[in-house]
């Protein structure tokens, strides 16, 4: 089961990005909830919030190193199941964005959330969502010392 999760994340991520590329690119955004949620095609040449734009090779190399490090950590240490789930969520998301950078030279983002004009959240994708969820879970497990089997 642990190996299936990142594969499912990658498939879901790539299918939704394929849809976004073919449906949203060059088109008006699709509004789902007025002034809150829309699908809007964005090319992200950087990392989270568009930082470090045009550093494609850096992101490709660092993603490979981080994914290999996480796989090593999962195999080497006696982690709780939830710890391993958090790591494979991050791995699946990282590989999803890696594929974009390798294939098209940028990450395809399309989920656009705006909190009714109070805050316009940066556009993101399914891979980003799993990276964030996995990271939050990882931080909670480490801070509560619940990441290793006793």
C-alpha atoms as an extended CHARMM CRD file, in Angstrom:
* protein
*
       150  EXT
         1         1  UNK       CA              0.0000000000        0.0000000000        0.0000000000  PROA      1               0.0000000000
         2         2  UNK       CA              2.8360000000        2.3650000000        0.8500000000  PROA      2               0.0000000000
         3         3  UNK       CA              4.1510000000        2.2330000000       -2.7420000000  PROA      3               0.0000000000
         4         4  UNK       CA              0.7370000000        2.7030000000       -4.3130000000  PROA      4               0.0000000000
         5         5  UNK       CA              0.0780000000        6.0750000000       -2.6420000000  PROA      5               0.0000000000
         6         6  UNK       CA              2.7870000000        8.0830000000       -4.4480000000  PROA      6               0.0000000000
         7         7  UNK       CA              1.8300000000        6.4350000000       -7.7530000000  PROA      7               0.0000000000
         8         8  UNK       CA             -1.8250000000        7.4610000000       -7.2430000000  PROA      8               0.0000000000
         9         9  UNK       CA             -0.7670000000       10.9970000000       -6.2790000000  PROA      9               0.0000000000
        10        10  UNK       CA              1.4120000000       11.2760000000       -9.3940000000  PROA      10              0.0000000000
        11        11  UNK       CA             -1.3820000000        9.9560000000      -11.6490000000  PROA      11              0.0000000000
        12        12  UNK       CA             -4.0200000000       12.2750000000      -10.1620000000  PROA      12              0.0000000000
        13        13  UNK       CA             -1.6250000000       15.2140000000      -10.3650000000  PROA      13              0.0000000000
        14        14  UNK       CA             -0.5910000000       14.5750000000      -13.9590000000  PROA      14              0.0000000000
        15        15  UNK       CA             -4.1690000000       13.9140000000      -15.1340000000  PROA      15              0.0000000000
        16        16  UNK       CA             -5.4160000000       17.1710000000      -13.6120000000  PROA      16              0.0000000000
        17        17  UNK       CA             -2.4640000000       19.0890000000      -15.0910000000  PROA      17              0.0000000000
        18        18  UNK       CA             -3.1330000000       17.5400000000      -18.4980000000  PROA      18              0.0000000000
        19        19  UNK       CA             -6.7310000000       18.7130000000      -18.1690000000  PROA      19              0.0000000000
        20        20  UNK       CA             -5.6020000000       22.2010000000      -17.1000000000  PROA      20              0.0000000000
        21        21  UNK       CA             -3.1390000000       22.4760000000      -19.9730000000  PROA      21              0.0000000000
        22        22  UNK       CA             -5.7140000000       21.4270000000      -22.5660000000  PROA      22              0.0000000000
        23        23  UNK       CA             -8.7230000000       23.2240000000      -21.1000000000  PROA      23              0.0000000000
        24        24  UNK       CA             -7.4570000000       26.3230000000      -19.3200000000  PROA      24              0.0000000000
        25        25  UNK       CA             -4.3460000000       27.4390000000      -21.1830000000  PROA      25              0.0000000000
        26        26  UNK       CA             -5.1920000000       30.5190000000      -23.2130000000  PROA      26              0.0000000000
        27        27  UNK       CA             -8.7470000000       30.5650000000      -21.8780000000  PROA      27              0.0000000000
        28        28  UNK       CA            -10.6280000000       32.5170000000      -19.2650000000  PROA      28              0.0000000000
        29        29  UNK       CA            -10.5830000000       30.9950000000      -15.7510000000  PROA      29              0.0000000000
        30        30  UNK       CA            -13.4060000000       28.6420000000      -14.7880000000  PROA      30              0.0000000000
        31        31  UNK       CA            -15.1110000000       30.1710000000      -11.7530000000  PROA      31              0.0000000000
        32        32  UNK       CA            -16.4480000000       27.5950000000       -9.2990000000  PROA      32              0.0000000000
        33        33  UNK       CA            -17.2820000000       29.8700000000       -6.3450000000  PROA      33              0.0000000000
        34        34  UNK       CA            -17.3910000000       33.5790000000       -7.1460000000  PROA      34              0.0000000000
        35        35  UNK       CA            -14.5070000000       35.5430000000       -5.5610000000  PROA      35              0.0000000000
        36        36  UNK       CA            -13.2210000000       32.3880000000       -3.8230000000  PROA      36              0.0000000000
        37        37  UNK       CA            -12.3380000000       29.4090000000       -6.0480000000  PROA      37              0.0000000000
        38        38  UNK       CA            -11.5210000000       29.1750000000       -9.7240000000  PROA      38              0.0000000000
        39        39  UNK       CA             -9.3960000000       27.1180000000      -12.0870000000  PROA      39              0.0000000000
        40        40  UNK       CA             -6.8260000000       29.3340000000      -13.7620000000  PROA      40              0.0000000000
        41        41  UNK       CA             -3.8170000000       28.1590000000      -15.8040000000  PROA      41              0.0000000000
        42        42  UNK       CA             -0.4670000000       29.4770000000      -14.5060000000  PROA      42              0.0000000000
        43        43  UNK       CA              3.0920000000       28.5850000000      -15.5040000000  PROA      43              0.0000000000
        44        44  UNK       CA              5.2370000000       28.4510000000      -12.3560000000  PROA      44              0.0000000000
        45        45  UNK       CA              8.9370000000       28.6970000000      -13.1700000000  PROA      45              0.0000000000
        46        46  UNK       CA              9.9160000000       28.7560000000       -9.4910000000  PROA      46              0.0000000000
        47        47  UNK       CA              9.0540000000       27.0140000000       -6.2570000000  PROA      47              0.0000000000
        48        48  UNK       CA              6.3220000000       27.7920000000       -3.7310000000  PROA      48              0.0000000000
        49        49  UNK       CA              4.8870000000       31.2850000000       -4.2230000000  PROA      49              0.0000000000
        50        50  UNK       CA              7.0460000000       31.5900000000       -7.3690000000  PROA      50              0.0000000000
        51        51  UNK       CA             10.3280000000       32.0370000000       -5.4680000000  PROA      51              0.0000000000
        52        52  UNK       CA             13.6450000000       31.2830000000       -7.1850000000  PROA      52              0.0000000000
        53        53  UNK       CA             12.2420000000       31.6560000000      -10.7010000000  PROA      53              0.0000000000
        54        54  UNK       CA             14.0970000000       30.0730000000      -13.5980000000  PROA      54              0.0000000000
        55        55  UNK       CA             16.2190000000       27.7690000000      -11.4100000000  PROA      55              0.0000000000
        56        56  UNK       CA             14.9810000000       24.6420000000      -13.2190000000  PROA      56              0.0000000000
        57        57  UNK       CA             18.2070000000       22.6090000000      -12.9620000000  PROA      57              0.0000000000
        58        58  UNK       CA             18.5190000000       23.3720000000       -9.2530000000  PROA      58              0.0000000000
        59        59  UNK       CA             14.9490000000       22.1420000000       -8.6440000000  PROA      59              0.0000000000
        60        60  UNK       CA             15.4940000000       18.9830000000      -10.6960000000  PROA      60              0.0000000000
        61        61  UNK       CA             18.6640000000       18.0720000000       -8.7880000000  PROA      61              0.0000000000
        62        62  UNK       CA             17.3350000000       18.9630000000       -5.3340000000  PROA      62              0.0000000000
        63        63  UNK       CA             14.1260000000       16.9960000000       -5.9700000000  PROA      63              0.0000000000
        64        64  UNK       CA             16.0900000000       13.8750000000       -6.8760000000  PROA      64              0.0000000000
        65        65  UNK       CA             18.2500000000       14.2240000000       -3.7330000000  PROA      65              0.0000000000
        66        66  UNK       CA             15.2940000000       14.8270000000       -1.4240000000  PROA      66              0.0000000000
        67        67  UNK       CA             13.2010000000       11.9750000000       -2.8550000000  PROA      67              0.0000000000
        68        68  UNK       CA             16.1350000000        9.5430000000       -2.5970000000  PROA      68              0.0000000000
        69        69  UNK       CA             16.7970000000       10.7280000000        0.9540000000  PROA      69              0.0000000000
        70        70  UNK       CA             13.1740000000       10.1440000000        1.9560000000  PROA      70              0.0000000000
        71        71  UNK       CA             13.1120000000        6.6880000000        0.3840000000  PROA      71              0.0000000000
        72        72  UNK       CA             16.3170000000        5.8370000000        2.2670000000  PROA      72              0.0000000000
        73        73  UNK       CA             14.7940000000        7.1400000000        5.5090000000  PROA      73              0.0000000000
        74        74  UNK       CA             11.6430000000        5.0640000000        5.0480000000  PROA      74              0.0000000000
        75        75  UNK       CA             13.6480000000        1.8900000000        4.3970000000  PROA      75              0.0000000000
        76        76  UNK       CA             16.3380000000        2.4210000000        7.0660000000  PROA      76              0.0000000000
        77        77  UNK       CA             14.3500000000        3.5120000000       10.1090000000  PROA      77              0.0000000000
        78        78  UNK       CA             11.5090000000        1.9680000000       12.0580000000  PROA      78              0.0000000000
        79        79  UNK       CA              8.9380000000        4.7040000000       11.4580000000  PROA      79              0.0000000000
        80        80  UNK       CA              5.2870000000        4.7020000000       12.3780000000  PROA      80              0.0000000000
        81        81  UNK       CA              2.8860000000        4.0750000000        9.4850000000  PROA      81              0.0000000000
        82        82  UNK       CA              1.6220000000        7.6410000000        9.6670000000  PROA      82              0.0000000000
        83        83  UNK       CA              5.2100000000        8.9330000000        9.3970000000  PROA      83              0.0000000000
        84        84  UNK       CA              5.7620000000        6.8630000000        6.2730000000  PROA      84              0.0000000000
        85        85  UNK       CA              2.4290000000        8.0570000000        4.8530000000  PROA      85              0.0000000000
        86        86  UNK       CA              3.4960000000       11.6670000000        5.3460000000  PROA      86              0.0000000000
        87        87  UNK       CA              6.7880000000       10.9790000000        3.5560000000  PROA      87              0.0000000000
        88        88  UNK       CA              5.1920000000        9.1980000000        0.5980000000  PROA      88              0.0000000000
        89        89  UNK       CA              2.7200000000       12.0740000000        0.1880000000  PROA      89              0.0000000000
        90        90  UNK       CA              5.6670000000       14.4570000000       -0.0890000000  PROA      90              0.0000000000
        91        91  UNK       CA              7.4650000000       12.0700000000       -2.4600000000  PROA      91              0.0000000000
        92        92  UNK       CA              4.4040000000       11.7390000000       -4.7210000000  PROA      92              0.0000000000
        93        93  UNK       CA              3.9100000000       15.4970000000       -4.8700000000  PROA      93              0.0000000000
        94        94  UNK       CA              7.5840000000       16.1850000000       -5.4720000000  PROA      94              0.0000000000
        95        95  UNK       CA              7.7140000000       13.6950000000       -8.3360000000  PROA      95              0.0000000000
        96        96  UNK       CA              4.5420000000       15.1960000000       -9.8500000000  PROA      96              0.0000000000
        97        97  UNK       CA              6.1450000000       18.6480000000      -10.0080000000  PROA      97              0.0000000000
        98        98  UNK       CA              9.4760000000       17.1200000000      -11.1070000000  PROA      98              0.0000000000
        99        99  UNK       CA              7.7370000000       15.5810000000      -14.1260000000  PROA      99              0.0000000000
       100       100  UNK       CA              6.3900000000       19.0080000000      -15.1190000000  PROA      100             0.0000000000
       101       101  UNK       CA              9.7930000000       20.6800000000      -14.8410000000  PROA      101             0.0000000000
       102       102  UNK       CA             11.3760000000       17.9040000000      -16.8700000000  PROA      102             0.0000000000
       103       103  UNK       CA              8.6220000000       17.6850000000      -19.5060000000  PROA      103             0.0000000000
       104       104  UNK       CA              7.5490000000       21.3060000000      -20.0770000000  PROA      104             0.0000000000
       105       105  UNK       CA             10.1390000000       23.3880000000      -18.1760000000  PROA      105             0.0000000000
       106       106  UNK       CA              7.7400000000       24.7650000000      -15.5630000000  PROA      106             0.0000000000
       107       107  UNK       CA              5.1640000000       23.5410000000      -13.0520000000  PROA      107             0.0000000000
       108       108  UNK       CA              1.5320000000       23.6870000000      -14.1320000000  PROA      108             0.0000000000
       109       109  UNK       CA             -0.5970000000       25.3620000000      -11.4550000000  PROA      109             0.0000000000
       110       110  UNK       CA             -4.3350000000       25.8670000000      -11.7910000000  PROA      110             0.0000000000
       111       111  UNK       CA             -6.1650000000       25.8980000000       -8.4290000000  PROA      111             0.0000000000
       112       112  UNK       CA             -6.7480000000       29.5630000000       -7.6470000000  PROA      112             0.0000000000
       113       113  UNK       CA             -8.1400000000       30.5280000000       -4.2290000000  PROA      113             0.0000000000
       114       114  UNK       CA             -8.9920000000       34.1140000000       -3.3200000000  PROA      114             0.0000000000
       115       115  UNK       CA            -10.4740000000       34.8110000000        0.0890000000  PROA      115             0.0000000000
       116       116  UNK       CA            -13.1110000000       37.3090000000       -1.1070000000  PROA      116             0.0000000000
       117       117  UNK       CA            -10.5150000000       40.0090000000       -1.7870000000  PROA      117             0.0000000000
       118       118  UNK       CA             -8.8380000000       39.7370000000        1.6350000000  PROA      118             0.0000000000
       119       119  UNK       CA             -6.0480000000       37.4510000000        0.4320000000  PROA      119             0.0000000000
       120       120  UNK       CA             -5.2820000000       36.0710000000       -3.0080000000  PROA      120             0.0000000000
       121       121  UNK       CA             -3.5140000000       32.7620000000       -2.3160000000  PROA      121             0.0000000000
       122       122  UNK       CA             -0.8270000000       31.7270000000       -4.8380000000  PROA      122             0.0000000000
       123       123  UNK       CA             -2.1350000000       29.3790000000       -7.5380000000  PROA      123             0.0000000000
       124       124  UNK       CA             -1.2440000000       25.7260000000       -6.8230000000  PROA      124             0.0000000000
       125       125  UNK       CA             -1.8580000000       22.1500000000       -7.9840000000  PROA      125             0.0000000000
       126       126  UNK       CA             -2.6150000000       18.6700000000       -6.6230000000  PROA      126             0.0000000000
       127       127  UNK       CA              1.0900000000       17.8510000000       -6.1020000000  PROA      127             0.0000000000
       128       128  UNK       CA              1.5360000000       21.0170000000       -4.0420000000  PROA      128             0.0000000000
       129       129  UNK       CA             -1.4440000000       20.0240000000       -1.9000000000  PROA      129             0.0000000000
       130       130  UNK       CA              0.0740000000       16.6480000000       -1.0440000000  PROA      130             0.0000000000
       131       131  UNK       CA              3.4710000000       18.1970000000       -0.3380000000  PROA      131             0.0000000000
       132       132  UNK       CA              1.8730000000       20.6410000000        2.1090000000  PROA      132             0.0000000000
       133       133  UNK       CA             -0.3510000000       18.0290000000        3.7950000000  PROA      133             0.0000000000
       134       134  UNK       CA              2.5740000000       15.6040000000        4.1120000000  PROA      134             0.0000000000
       135       135  UNK       CA              4.8460000000       18.3210000000        5.4890000000  PROA      135             0.0000000000
       136       136  UNK       CA              2.3110000000       19.5150000000        8.0780000000  PROA      136             0.0000000000
       137       137  UNK       CA              1.7880000000       15.9230000000        9.1810000000  PROA      137             0.0000000000
       138       138  UNK       CA              5.5600000000       15.3820000000        9.3260000000  PROA      138             0.0000000000
       139       139  UNK       CA              6.0870000000       18.4830000000       11.4740000000  PROA      139             0.0000000000
       140       140  UNK       CA              3.3170000000       17.4430000000       13.8950000000  PROA      140             0.0000000000
       141       141  UNK       CA              4.7660000000       13.9220000000       14.2080000000  PROA      141             0.0000000000
       142       142  UNK       CA              8.2840000000       15.1930000000       14.8480000000  PROA      142             0.0000000000
       143       143  UNK       CA              7.1650000000       17.8540000000       17.3320000000  PROA      143             0.0000000000
       144       144  UNK       CA              5.0620000000       15.3360000000       19.2680000000  PROA      144             0.0000000000
       145       145  UNK       CA              7.7970000000       12.6880000000       19.0030000000  PROA      145             0.0000000000
       146       146  UNK       CA              5.3940000000       10.2390000000       17.3230000000  PROA      146             0.0000000000
       147       147  UNK       CA              7.5100000000        9.4800000000       14.2420000000  PROA      147             0.0000000000
       148       148  UNK       CA              9.3060000000        6.3120000000       15.3770000000  PROA      148             0.0000000000
       149       149  UNK       CA              7.9930000000        2.9880000000       16.6120000000  PROA      149             0.0000000000
       150       150  UNK       CA              9.1410000000        2.4290000000       20.1950000000  PROA      150             0.0000000000
